[in-house]
mmCIF file with all atom_site columns, C-alpha atoms in Angstrom:
data_model
loop_
_atom_site.group_PDB
_atom_site.id
_atom_site.type_symbol
_atom_site.label_atom_id
_atom_site.label_alt_id
_atom_site.label_comp_id
_atom_site.label_asym_id
_atom_site.label_entity_id
_atom_site.label_seq_id
_atom_site.pdbx_PDB_ins_code
_atom_site.Cartn_x
_atom_site.Cartn_y
_atom_site.Cartn_z
_atom_site.occupancy
_atom_site.B_iso_or_equiv
_atom_site.pdbx_formal_charge
_atom_site.auth_seq_id
_atom_site.auth_comp_id
_atom_site.auth_asym_id
_atom_site.auth_atom_id
_atom_site.pdbx_PDB_model_num
ATOM 1   C CA . UNK A 1 1   ? 0.246   239.322 70.742  1.00 0.00 ? 1   UNK A CA 1
ATOM 2   C CA . UNK A 1 2   ? 3.081   237.990 68.565  1.00 0.00 ? 2   UNK A CA 1
ATOM 3   C CA . UNK A 1 3   ? 2.769   234.394 67.449  1.00 0.00 ? 3   UNK A CA 1
ATOM 4   C CA . UNK A 1 4   ? 5.973   233.339 69.246  1.00 0.00 ? 4   UNK A CA 1
ATOM 5   C CA . UNK A 1 5   ? 4.767   234.757 72.576  1.00 0.00 ? 5   UNK A CA 1
ATOM 6   C CA . UNK A 1 6   ? 1.414   233.015 72.132  1.00 0.00 ? 6   UNK A CA 1
ATOM 7   C CA . UNK A 1 7   ? 3.177   229.710 71.452  1.00 0.00 ? 7   UNK A CA 1
ATOM 8   C CA . UNK A 1 8   ? 5.408   230.194 74.503  1.00 0.00 ? 8   UNK A CA 1
ATOM 9   C CA . UNK A 1 9   ? 2.396   230.964 76.702  1.00 0.00 ? 9   UNK A CA 1
ATOM 10  C CA . UNK A 1 10  ? 0.539   227.917 75.380  1.00 0.00 ? 10  UNK A CA 1
ATOM 11  C CA . UNK A 1 11  ? 3.558   225.716 75.956  1.00 0.00 ? 11  UNK A CA 1
ATOM 12  C CA . UNK A 1 12  ? 3.982   227.102 79.492  1.00 0.00 ? 12  UNK A CA 1
ATOM 13  C CA . UNK A 1 13  ? 0.313   226.504 80.206  1.00 0.00 ? 13  UNK A CA 1
ATOM 14  C CA . UNK A 1 14  ? 0.507   222.981 78.830  1.00 0.00 ? 14  UNK A CA 1
ATOM 15  C CA . UNK A 1 15  ? 3.561   222.202 80.944  1.00 0.00 ? 15  UNK A CA 1
ATOM 16  C CA . UNK A 1 16  ? 1.778   223.535 84.036  1.00 0.00 ? 16  UNK A CA 1
ATOM 17  C CA . UNK A 1 17  ? -1.283  221.385 83.336  1.00 0.00 ? 17  UNK A CA 1
ATOM 18  C CA . UNK A 1 18  ? 0.910   218.319 82.775  1.00 0.00 ? 18  UNK A CA 1
ATOM 19  C CA . UNK A 1 19  ? 2.826   218.935 85.990  1.00 0.00 ? 19  UNK A CA 1
ATOM 20  C CA . UNK A 1 20  ? -0.439  219.408 87.877  1.00 0.00 ? 20  UNK A CA 1
ATOM 21  C CA . UNK A 1 21  ? -1.778  216.170 86.437  1.00 0.00 ? 21  UNK A CA 1
ATOM 22  C CA . UNK A 1 22  ? 1.412   214.324 87.316  1.00 0.00 ? 22  UNK A CA 1
ATOM 23  C CA . UNK A 1 23  ? 1.374   215.724 90.853  1.00 0.00 ? 23  UNK A CA 1
ATOM 24  C CA . UNK A 1 24  ? -2.311  214.911 91.306  1.00 0.00 ? 24  UNK A CA 1
ATOM 25  C CA . UNK A 1 25  ? -1.776  211.409 89.936  1.00 0.00 ? 25  UNK A CA 1
ATOM 26  C CA . UNK A 1 26  ? 1.120   210.848 92.303  1.00 0.00 ? 26  UNK A CA 1
ATOM 27  C CA . UNK A 1 27  ? -0.953  212.041 95.277  1.00 0.00 ? 27  UNK A CA 1
ATOM 28  C CA . UNK A 1 28  ? -3.880  209.834 94.276  1.00 0.00 ? 28  UNK A CA 1
ATOM 29  C CA . UNK A 1 29  ? -1.523  206.890 93.820  1.00 0.00 ? 29  UNK A CA 1
ATOM 30  C CA . UNK A 1 30  ? -0.031  207.410 97.277  1.00 0.00 ? 30  UNK A CA 1
ATOM 31  C CA . UNK A 1 31  ? -3.522  207.676 98.826  1.00 0.00 ? 31  UNK A CA 1
ATOM 32  C CA . UNK A 1 32  ? -4.656  204.527 97.001  1.00 0.00 ? 32  UNK A CA 1
ATOM 33  C CA . UNK A 1 33  ? -1.596  202.608 98.194  1.00 0.00 ? 33  UNK A CA 1
ATOM 34  C CA . UNK A 1 34  ? -2.161  203.865 101.746 1.00 0.00 ? 34  UNK A CA 1
ATOM 35  C CA . UNK A 1 35  ? -5.836  202.873 101.667 1.00 0.00 ? 35  UNK A CA 1
ATOM 36  C CA . UNK A 1 36  ? -5.021  199.434 100.259 1.00 0.00 ? 36  UNK A CA 1
ATOM 37  C CA . UNK A 1 37  ? -2.310  198.898 102.880 1.00 0.00 ? 37  UNK A CA 1
ATOM 38  C CA . UNK A 1 38  ? -4.621  200.020 105.690 1.00 0.00 ? 38  UNK A CA 1
ATOM 39  C CA . UNK A 1 39  ? -7.399  197.739 104.487 1.00 0.00 ? 39  UNK A CA 1
ATOM 40  C CA . UNK A 1 40  ? -4.982  194.817 104.237 1.00 0.00 ? 40  UNK A CA 1
ATOM 41  C CA . UNK A 1 41  ? -3.704  195.436 107.769 1.00 0.00 ? 41  UNK A CA 1
ATOM 42  C CA . UNK A 1 42  ? -7.249  195.650 109.154 1.00 0.00 ? 42  UNK A CA 1
ATOM 43  C CA . UNK A 1 43  ? -8.308  192.440 107.414 1.00 0.00 ? 43  UNK A CA 1
ATOM 44  C CA . UNK A 1 44  ? -5.134  190.715 108.608 1.00 0.00 ? 44  UNK A CA 1
ATOM 45  C CA . UNK A 1 45  ? -5.735  191.871 112.157 1.00 0.00 ? 45  UNK A CA 1
ATOM 46  C CA . UNK A 1 46  ? -9.338  190.675 112.061 1.00 0.00 ? 46  UNK A CA 1
ATOM 47  C CA . UNK A 1 47  ? -8.230  187.279 110.791 1.00 0.00 ? 47  UNK A CA 1
ATOM 48  C CA . UNK A 1 48  ? -5.579  186.970 113.489 1.00 0.00 ? 48  UNK A CA 1
ATOM 49  C CA . UNK A 1 49  ? -7.741  188.312 116.302 1.00 0.00 ? 49  UNK A CA 1
ATOM 50  C CA . UNK A 1 50  ? -9.832  185.509 117.742 1.00 0.00 ? 50  UNK A CA 1
ATOM 51  C CA . UNK A 1 51  ? -12.086 187.953 119.590 1.00 0.00 ? 51  UNK A CA 1
ATOM 52  C CA . UNK A 1 52  ? -12.937 190.003 116.505 1.00 0.00 ? 52  UNK A CA 1
ATOM 53  C CA . UNK A 1 53  ? -13.368 186.871 114.413 1.00 0.00 ? 53  UNK A CA 1
ATOM 54  C CA . UNK A 1 54  ? -15.733 185.331 116.971 1.00 0.00 ? 54  UNK A CA 1
ATOM 55  C CA . UNK A 1 55  ? -17.756 188.542 117.117 1.00 0.00 ? 55  UNK A CA 1
ATOM 56  C CA . UNK A 1 56  ? -18.084 188.641 113.349 1.00 0.00 ? 56  UNK A CA 1
ATOM 57  C CA . UNK A 1 57  ? -19.049 184.968 113.223 1.00 0.00 ? 57  UNK A CA 1
ATOM 58  C CA . UNK A 1 58  ? -21.528 185.465 116.068 1.00 0.00 ? 58  UNK A CA 1
ATOM 59  C CA . UNK A 1 59  ? -23.113 188.370 114.216 1.00 0.00 ? 59  UNK A CA 1
ATOM 60  C CA . UNK A 1 60  ? -23.400 186.350 111.018 1.00 0.00 ? 60  UNK A CA 1
ATOM 61  C CA . UNK A 1 61  ? -24.902 183.445 112.982 1.00 0.00 ? 61  UNK A CA 1
ATOM 62  C CA . UNK A 1 62  ? -27.525 185.743 114.475 1.00 0.00 ? 62  UNK A CA 1
ATOM 63  C CA . UNK A 1 63  ? -28.419 186.971 111.001 1.00 0.00 ? 63  UNK A CA 1
ATOM 64  C CA . UNK A 1 64  ? -28.699 183.400 109.721 1.00 0.00 ? 64  UNK A CA 1
ATOM 65  C CA . UNK A 1 65  ? -30.938 182.501 112.660 1.00 0.00 ? 65  UNK A CA 1
ATOM 66  C CA . UNK A 1 66  ? -33.647 184.594 110.940 1.00 0.00 ? 66  UNK A CA 1
ATOM 67  C CA . UNK A 1 67  ? -33.253 182.748 107.623 1.00 0.00 ? 67  UNK A CA 1
ATOM 68  C CA . UNK A 1 68  ? -36.304 181.255 105.935 1.00 0.00 ? 68  UNK A CA 1
ATOM 69  C CA . UNK A 1 69  ? -34.339 178.016 105.493 1.00 0.00 ? 69  UNK A CA 1
ATOM 70  C CA . UNK A 1 70  ? -34.928 175.750 108.512 1.00 0.00 ? 70  UNK A CA 1
ATOM 71  C CA . UNK A 1 71  ? -31.564 173.985 108.178 1.00 0.00 ? 71  UNK A CA 1
ATOM 72  C CA . UNK A 1 72  ? -29.719 177.331 108.021 1.00 0.00 ? 72  UNK A CA 1
ATOM 73  C CA . UNK A 1 73  ? -31.549 178.495 111.150 1.00 0.00 ? 73  UNK A CA 1
ATOM 74  C CA . UNK A 1 74  ? -30.684 175.266 112.954 1.00 0.00 ? 74  UNK A CA 1
ATOM 75  C CA . UNK A 1 75  ? -26.994 175.489 112.046 1.00 0.00 ? 75  UNK A CA 1
ATOM 76  C CA . UNK A 1 76  ? -26.866 179.112 113.204 1.00 0.00 ? 76  UNK A CA 1
ATOM 77  C CA . UNK A 1 77  ? -28.590 178.140 116.464 1.00 0.00 ? 77  UNK A CA 1
ATOM 78  C CA . UNK A 1 78  ? -26.082 175.320 116.995 1.00 0.00 ? 78  UNK A CA 1
ATOM 79  C CA . UNK A 1 79  ? -23.141 177.659 116.501 1.00 0.00 ? 79  UNK A CA 1
ATOM 80  C CA . UNK A 1 80  ? -24.530 180.195 118.990 1.00 0.00 ? 80  UNK A CA 1
ATOM 81  C CA . UNK A 1 81  ? -25.261 177.410 121.501 1.00 0.00 ? 81  UNK A CA 1
ATOM 82  C CA . UNK A 1 82  ? -21.742 176.073 121.095 1.00 0.00 ? 82  UNK A CA 1
ATOM 83  C CA . UNK A 1 83  ? -20.125 179.490 121.529 1.00 0.00 ? 83  UNK A CA 1
ATOM 84  C CA . UNK A 1 84  ? -22.175 180.283 124.645 1.00 0.00 ? 84  UNK A CA 1
ATOM 85  C CA . UNK A 1 85  ? -21.331 176.955 126.273 1.00 0.00 ? 85  UNK A CA 1
ATOM 86  C CA . UNK A 1 86  ? -17.596 176.935 125.610 1.00 0.00 ? 86  UNK A CA 1
ATOM 87  C CA . UNK A 1 87  ? -17.358 180.657 126.415 1.00 0.00 ? 87  UNK A CA 1
ATOM 88  C CA . UNK A 1 88  ? -18.956 180.024 129.806 1.00 0.00 ? 88  UNK A CA 1
ATOM 89  C CA . UNK A 1 89  ? -16.506 177.162 130.404 1.00 0.00 ? 89  UNK A CA 1
ATOM 90  C CA . UNK A 1 90  ? -13.491 179.331 129.567 1.00 0.00 ? 90  UNK A CA 1
ATOM 91  C CA . UNK A 1 91  ? -14.727 182.017 131.956 1.00 0.00 ? 91  UNK A CA 1
ATOM 92  C CA . UNK A 1 92  ? -15.301 179.452 134.732 1.00 0.00 ? 92  UNK A CA 1
ATOM 93  C CA . UNK A 1 93  ? -11.806 178.016 134.366 1.00 0.00 ? 93  UNK A CA 1
ATOM 94  C CA . UNK A 1 94  ? -10.228 181.484 134.286 1.00 0.00 ? 94  UNK A CA 1
ATOM 95  C CA . UNK A 1 95  ? -12.164 182.532 137.408 1.00 0.00 ? 95  UNK A CA 1
ATOM 96  C CA . UNK A 1 96  ? -11.181 179.360 139.273 1.00 0.00 ? 96  UNK A CA 1
ATOM 97  C CA . UNK A 1 97  ? -7.503  179.829 138.412 1.00 0.00 ? 97  UNK A CA 1
ATOM 98  C CA . UNK A 1 98  ? -7.617  183.523 139.337 1.00 0.00 ? 98  UNK A CA 1
ATOM 99  C CA . UNK A 1 99  ? -9.144  182.708 142.743 1.00 0.00 ? 99  UNK A CA 1
ATOM 100 C CA . UNK A 1 100 ? -6.641  179.982 143.485 1.00 0.00 ? 100 UNK A CA 1
ATOM 101 C CA . UNK A 1 101 ? -9.125  177.118 143.455 1.00 0.00 ? 101 UNK A CA 1
ATOM 102 C CA . UNK A 1 102 ? -7.668  173.678 142.703 1.00 0.00 ? 102 UNK A CA 1
ATOM 103 C CA . UNK A 1 103 ? -8.516  172.758 139.115 1.00 0.00 ? 103 UNK A CA 1
ATOM 104 C CA . UNK A 1 104 ? -6.431  169.624 138.581 1.00 0.00 ? 104 UNK A CA 1
ATOM 105 C CA . UNK A 1 105 ? -6.744  168.445 134.982 1.00 0.00 ? 105 UNK A CA 1
ATOM 106 C CA . UNK A 1 106 ? -9.950  170.415 134.408 1.00 0.00 ? 106 UNK A CA 1
ATOM 107 C CA . UNK A 1 107 ? -8.081  173.265 132.717 1.00 0.00 ? 107 UNK A CA 1
ATOM 108 C CA . UNK A 1 108 ? -6.550  170.803 130.230 1.00 0.00 ? 108 UNK A CA 1
ATOM 109 C CA . UNK A 1 109 ? -9.982  169.272 129.702 1.00 0.00 ? 109 UNK A CA 1
ATOM 110 C CA . UNK A 1 110 ? -11.386 172.732 128.984 1.00 0.00 ? 110 UNK A CA 1
ATOM 111 C CA . UNK A 1 111 ? -8.655  173.198 126.348 1.00 0.00 ? 111 UNK A CA 1
ATOM 112 C CA . UNK A 1 112 ? -9.731  169.910 124.759 1.00 0.00 ? 112 UNK A CA 1
ATOM 113 C CA . UNK A 1 113 ? -13.329 171.120 124.700 1.00 0.00 ? 113 UNK A CA 1
ATOM 114 C CA . UNK A 1 114 ? -12.204 174.369 123.061 1.00 0.00 ? 114 UNK A CA 1
ATOM 115 C CA . UNK A 1 115 ? -10.402 172.435 120.344 1.00 0.00 ? 115 UNK A CA 1
ATOM 116 C CA . UNK A 1 116 ? -13.486 170.259 119.835 1.00 0.00 ? 116 UNK A CA 1
ATOM 117 C CA . UNK A 1 117 ? -15.551 173.455 119.544 1.00 0.00 ? 117 UNK A CA 1
ATOM 118 C CA . UNK A 1 118 ? -13.226 174.711 116.784 1.00 0.00 ? 118 UNK A CA 1
ATOM 119 C CA . UNK A 1 119 ? -13.659 171.455 114.843 1.00 0.00 ? 119 UNK A CA 1
ATOM 120 C CA . UNK A 1 120 ? -17.443 171.588 115.179 1.00 0.00 ? 120 UNK A CA 1
ATOM 121 C CA . UNK A 1 121 ? -17.488 175.245 114.107 1.00 0.00 ? 121 UNK A CA 1
ATOM 122 C CA . UNK A 1 122 ? -15.578 174.283 110.955 1.00 0.00 ? 122 UNK A CA 1
ATOM 123 C CA . UNK A 1 123 ? -18.125 171.538 110.275 1.00 0.00 ? 123 UNK A CA 1
ATOM 124 C CA . UNK A 1 124 ? -20.944 174.044 110.750 1.00 0.00 ? 124 UNK A CA 1
ATOM 125 C CA . UNK A 1 125 ? -19.314 176.422 108.257 1.00 0.00 ? 125 UNK A CA 1
ATOM 126 C CA . UNK A 1 126 ? -19.022 173.634 105.692 1.00 0.00 ? 126 UNK A CA 1
ATOM 127 C CA . UNK A 1 127 ? -22.629 172.603 106.299 1.00 0.00 ? 127 UNK A CA 1
ATOM 128 C CA . UNK A 1 128 ? -23.820 176.189 105.868 1.00 0.00 ? 128 UNK A CA 1
ATOM 129 C CA . UNK A 1 129 ? -22.107 176.339 102.470 1.00 0.00 ? 129 UNK A CA 1
ATOM 130 C CA . UNK A 1 130 ? -23.592 173.031 101.321 1.00 0.00 ? 130 UNK A CA 1
ATOM 131 C CA . UNK A 1 131 ? -25.870 173.762 98.333  1.00 0.00 ? 131 UNK A CA 1
ATOM 132 C CA . UNK A 1 132 ? -27.930 170.560 98.647  1.00 0.00 ? 132 UNK A CA 1
ATOM 133 C CA . UNK A 1 133 ? -30.737 171.226 101.122 1.00 0.00 ? 133 UNK A CA 1
ATOM 134 C CA . UNK A 1 134 ? -31.380 167.570 102.004 1.00 0.00 ? 134 UNK A CA 1
ATOM 135 C CA . UNK A 1 135 ? -27.710 166.989 102.766 1.00 0.00 ? 135 UNK A CA 1
ATOM 136 C CA . UNK A 1 136 ? -27.625 170.231 104.755 1.00 0.00 ? 136 UNK A CA 1
ATOM 137 C CA . UNK A 1 137 ? -30.532 168.972 106.880 1.00 0.00 ? 137 UNK A CA 1
ATOM 138 C CA . UNK A 1 138 ? -28.742 165.653 107.538 1.00 0.00 ? 138 UNK A CA 1
ATOM 139 C CA . UNK A 1 139 ? -25.550 167.508 108.470 1.00 0.00 ? 139 UNK A CA 1
ATOM 140 C CA . UNK A 1 140 ? -27.486 169.773 110.852 1.00 0.00 ? 140 UNK A CA 1
ATOM 141 C CA . UNK A 1 141 ? -28.926 166.711 112.634 1.00 0.00 ? 141 UNK A CA 1
ATOM 142 C CA . UNK A 1 142 ? -25.530 164.995 112.896 1.00 0.00 ? 142 UNK A CA 1
ATOM 143 C CA . UNK A 1 143 ? -23.726 168.117 114.052 1.00 0.00 ? 143 UNK A CA 1
ATOM 144 C CA . UNK A 1 144 ? -26.554 168.891 116.492 1.00 0.00 ? 144 UNK A CA 1
ATOM 145 C CA . UNK A 1 145 ? -25.975 165.596 118.304 1.00 0.00 ? 145 UNK A CA 1
ATOM 146 C CA . UNK A 1 146 ? -22.276 166.355 118.679 1.00 0.00 ? 146 UNK A CA 1
ATOM 147 C CA . UNK A 1 147 ? -22.944 169.929 119.789 1.00 0.00 ? 147 UNK A CA 1
ATOM 148 C CA . UNK A 1 148 ? -25.402 168.734 122.454 1.00 0.00 ? 148 UNK A CA 1
ATOM 149 C CA . UNK A 1 149 ? -22.854 166.193 123.677 1.00 0.00 ? 149 UNK A CA 1
ATOM 150 C CA . UNK A 1 150 ? -20.105 168.806 123.864 1.00 0.00 ? 150 UNK A CA 1
ATOM 151 C CA . UNK A 1 151 ? -22.365 171.306 125.640 1.00 0.00 ? 151 UNK A CA 1
ATOM 152 C CA . UNK A 1 152 ? -23.296 168.628 128.207 1.00 0.00 ? 152 UNK A CA 1
ATOM 153 C CA . UNK A 1 153 ? -19.615 167.897 128.842 1.00 0.00 ? 153 UNK A CA 1
ATOM 154 C CA . UNK A 1 154 ? -18.947 171.622 129.233 1.00 0.00 ? 154 UNK A CA 1
ATOM 155 C CA . UNK A 1 155 ? -21.824 171.906 131.713 1.00 0.00 ? 155 UNK A CA 1
ATOM 156 C CA . UNK A 1 156 ? -20.436 168.987 133.748 1.00 0.00 ? 156 UNK A CA 1
ATOM 157 C CA . UNK A 1 157 ? -17.019 170.642 133.838 1.00 0.00 ? 157 UNK A CA 1
ATOM 158 C CA . UNK A 1 158 ? -18.519 173.945 135.002 1.00 0.00 ? 158 UNK A CA 1
ATOM 159 C CA . UNK A 1 159 ? -20.566 172.118 137.639 1.00 0.00 ? 159 UNK A CA 1
ATOM 160 C CA . UNK A 1 160 ? -17.439 170.401 138.953 1.00 0.00 ? 160 UNK A CA 1
ATOM 161 C CA . UNK A 1 161 ? -15.528 173.682 139.038 1.00 0.00 ? 161 UNK A CA 1
ATOM 162 C CA . UNK A 1 162 ? -18.389 175.328 140.923 1.00 0.00 ? 162 UNK A CA 1
ATOM 163 C CA . UNK A 1 163 ? -18.538 172.513 143.483 1.00 0.00 ? 163 UNK A CA 1
ATOM 164 C CA . UNK A 1 164 ? -14.769 172.656 144.023 1.00 0.00 ? 164 UNK A CA 1
ATOM 165 C CA . UNK A 1 165 ? -14.928 176.436 144.316 1.00 0.00 ? 165 UNK A CA 1
ATOM 166 C CA . UNK A 1 166 ? -17.775 176.262 146.839 1.00 0.00 ? 166 UNK A CA 1
ATOM 167 C CA . UNK A 1 167 ? -15.937 173.631 148.866 1.00 0.00 ? 167 UNK A CA 1
ATOM 168 C CA . UNK A 1 168 ? -12.764 175.717 148.835 1.00 0.00 ? 168 UNK A CA 1
ATOM 169 C CA . UNK A 1 169 ? -14.741 178.797 149.815 1.00 0.00 ? 169 UNK A CA 1
ATOM 170 C CA . UNK A 1 170 ? -16.440 176.913 152.646 1.00 0.00 ? 170 UNK A CA 1
ATOM 171 C CA . UNK A 1 171 ? -13.085 175.742 154.038 1.00 0.00 ? 171 UNK A CA 1
ATOM 172 C CA . UNK A 1 172 ? -11.694 179.245 153.829 1.00 0.00 ? 172 UNK A CA 1
ATOM 173 C CA . UNK A 1 173 ? -14.799 180.570 155.600 1.00 0.00 ? 173 UNK A CA 1
ATOM 174 C CA . UNK A 1 174 ? -14.440 177.944 158.330 1.00 0.00 ? 174 UNK A CA 1
ATOM 175 C CA . UNK A 1 175 ? -10.773 178.869 158.845 1.00 0.00 ? 175 UNK A CA 1
ATOM 176 C CA . UNK A 1 176 ? -11.633 182.568 158.954 1.00 0.00 ? 176 UNK A CA 1
ATOM 177 C CA . UNK A 1 177 ? -14.473 181.925 161.427 1.00 0.00 ? 177 UNK A CA 1
ATOM 178 C CA . UNK A 1 178 ? -12.220 179.800 163.633 1.00 0.00 ? 178 UNK A CA 1
ATOM 179 C CA . UNK A 1 179 ? -9.494  182.446 163.587 1.00 0.00 ? 179 UNK A CA 1
ATOM 180 C CA . UNK A 1 180 ? -12.000 185.200 164.360 1.00 0.00 ? 180 UNK A CA 1
ATOM 181 C CA . UNK A 1 181 ? -13.442 183.184 167.246 1.00 0.00 ? 181 UNK A CA 1
ATOM 182 C CA . UNK A 1 182 ? -9.946  182.695 168.670 1.00 0.00 ? 182 UNK A CA 1
ATOM 183 C CA . UNK A 1 183 ? -9.178  186.404 168.321 1.00 0.00 ? 183 UNK A CA 1
ATOM 184 C CA . UNK A 1 184 ? -12.423 187.368 170.054 1.00 0.00 ? 184 UNK A CA 1
ATOM 185 C CA . UNK A 1 185 ? -11.736 184.849 172.856 1.00 0.00 ? 185 UNK A CA 1
ATOM 186 C CA . UNK A 1 186 ? -8.215  186.195 173.315 1.00 0.00 ? 186 UNK A CA 1
ATOM 187 C CA . UNK A 1 187 ? -9.506  189.769 173.414 1.00 0.00 ? 187 UNK A CA 1
ATOM 188 C CA . UNK A 1 188 ? -12.101 188.858 176.056 1.00 0.00 ? 188 UNK A CA 1
ATOM 189 C CA . UNK A 1 189 ? -9.437  187.096 178.113 1.00 0.00 ? 189 UNK A CA 1
ATOM 190 C CA . UNK A 1 190 ? -7.147  190.112 177.869 1.00 0.00 ? 190 UNK A CA 1
ATOM 191 C CA . UNK A 1 191 ? -10.000 192.442 178.807 1.00 0.00 ? 191 UNK A CA 1
ATOM 192 C CA . UNK A 1 192 ? -10.911 190.299 181.812 1.00 0.00 ? 192 UNK A CA 1
ATOM 193 C CA . UNK A 1 193 ? -7.316  190.160 182.993 1.00 0.00 ? 193 UNK A CA 1
ATOM 194 C CA . UNK A 1 194 ? -6.168  193.718 182.319 1.00 0.00 ? 194 UNK A CA 1
ATOM 195 C CA . UNK A 1 195 ? -9.171  195.813 181.502 1.00 0.00 ? 195 UNK A CA 1
ATOM 196 C CA . UNK A 1 196 ? -10.550 196.043 185.027 1.00 0.00 ? 196 UNK A CA 1
ATOM 197 C CA . UNK A 1 197 ? -7.145  196.906 186.488 1.00 0.00 ? 197 UNK A CA 1
ATOM 198 C CA . UNK A 1 198 ? -6.713  199.647 183.910 1.00 0.00 ? 198 UNK A CA 1
ATOM 199 C CA . UNK A 1 199 ? -10.018 201.193 184.790 1.00 0.00 ? 199 UNK A CA 1
ATOM 200 C CA . UNK A 1 200 ? -9.096  201.087 188.509 1.00 0.00 ? 200 UNK A CA 1
ATOM 201 C CA . UNK A 1 201 ? -5.841  202.882 187.834 1.00 0.00 ? 201 UNK A CA 1
#
């Protein structure tokens, strides 16, 4: 093969390899940008989604509840207790509103309890990150008293909602029973007045 043809072939091959590398690099760059963008969107959605965030925090609290550190276990237990209590309160309020039960200012009170829960959760997070074990124990005791107080208030609110709901349900049942009794009485009266004559005809 002549030297010029060999040089041309080598140059052509080198250009092809360079183009392939450039194309492959561009594809990899696009994939990397897409993956980074997708990851950023997922993380942003998780941060903005209260449901996903609560599930992640609940999972981490359950893991911490098996910690060998007693204060870490107590803080995780407090967070789970707090989430269960306020979650039950939110469901009770939503059910009462959906069923048309009078709630008065209880819905606003439930919102206040939810905000108090958020503050206590932030305190729990800070306590969990505290490196000093003695201080972490003191924080767990202090936060535990506030969590117990908040859970008791939430239980009282749910109890009140349940009593109002039962009273409303009882009144509705009484009205339905009274209406049914009237309908049955009217039907018997109609049957006594017209039923016999119809059979005779």
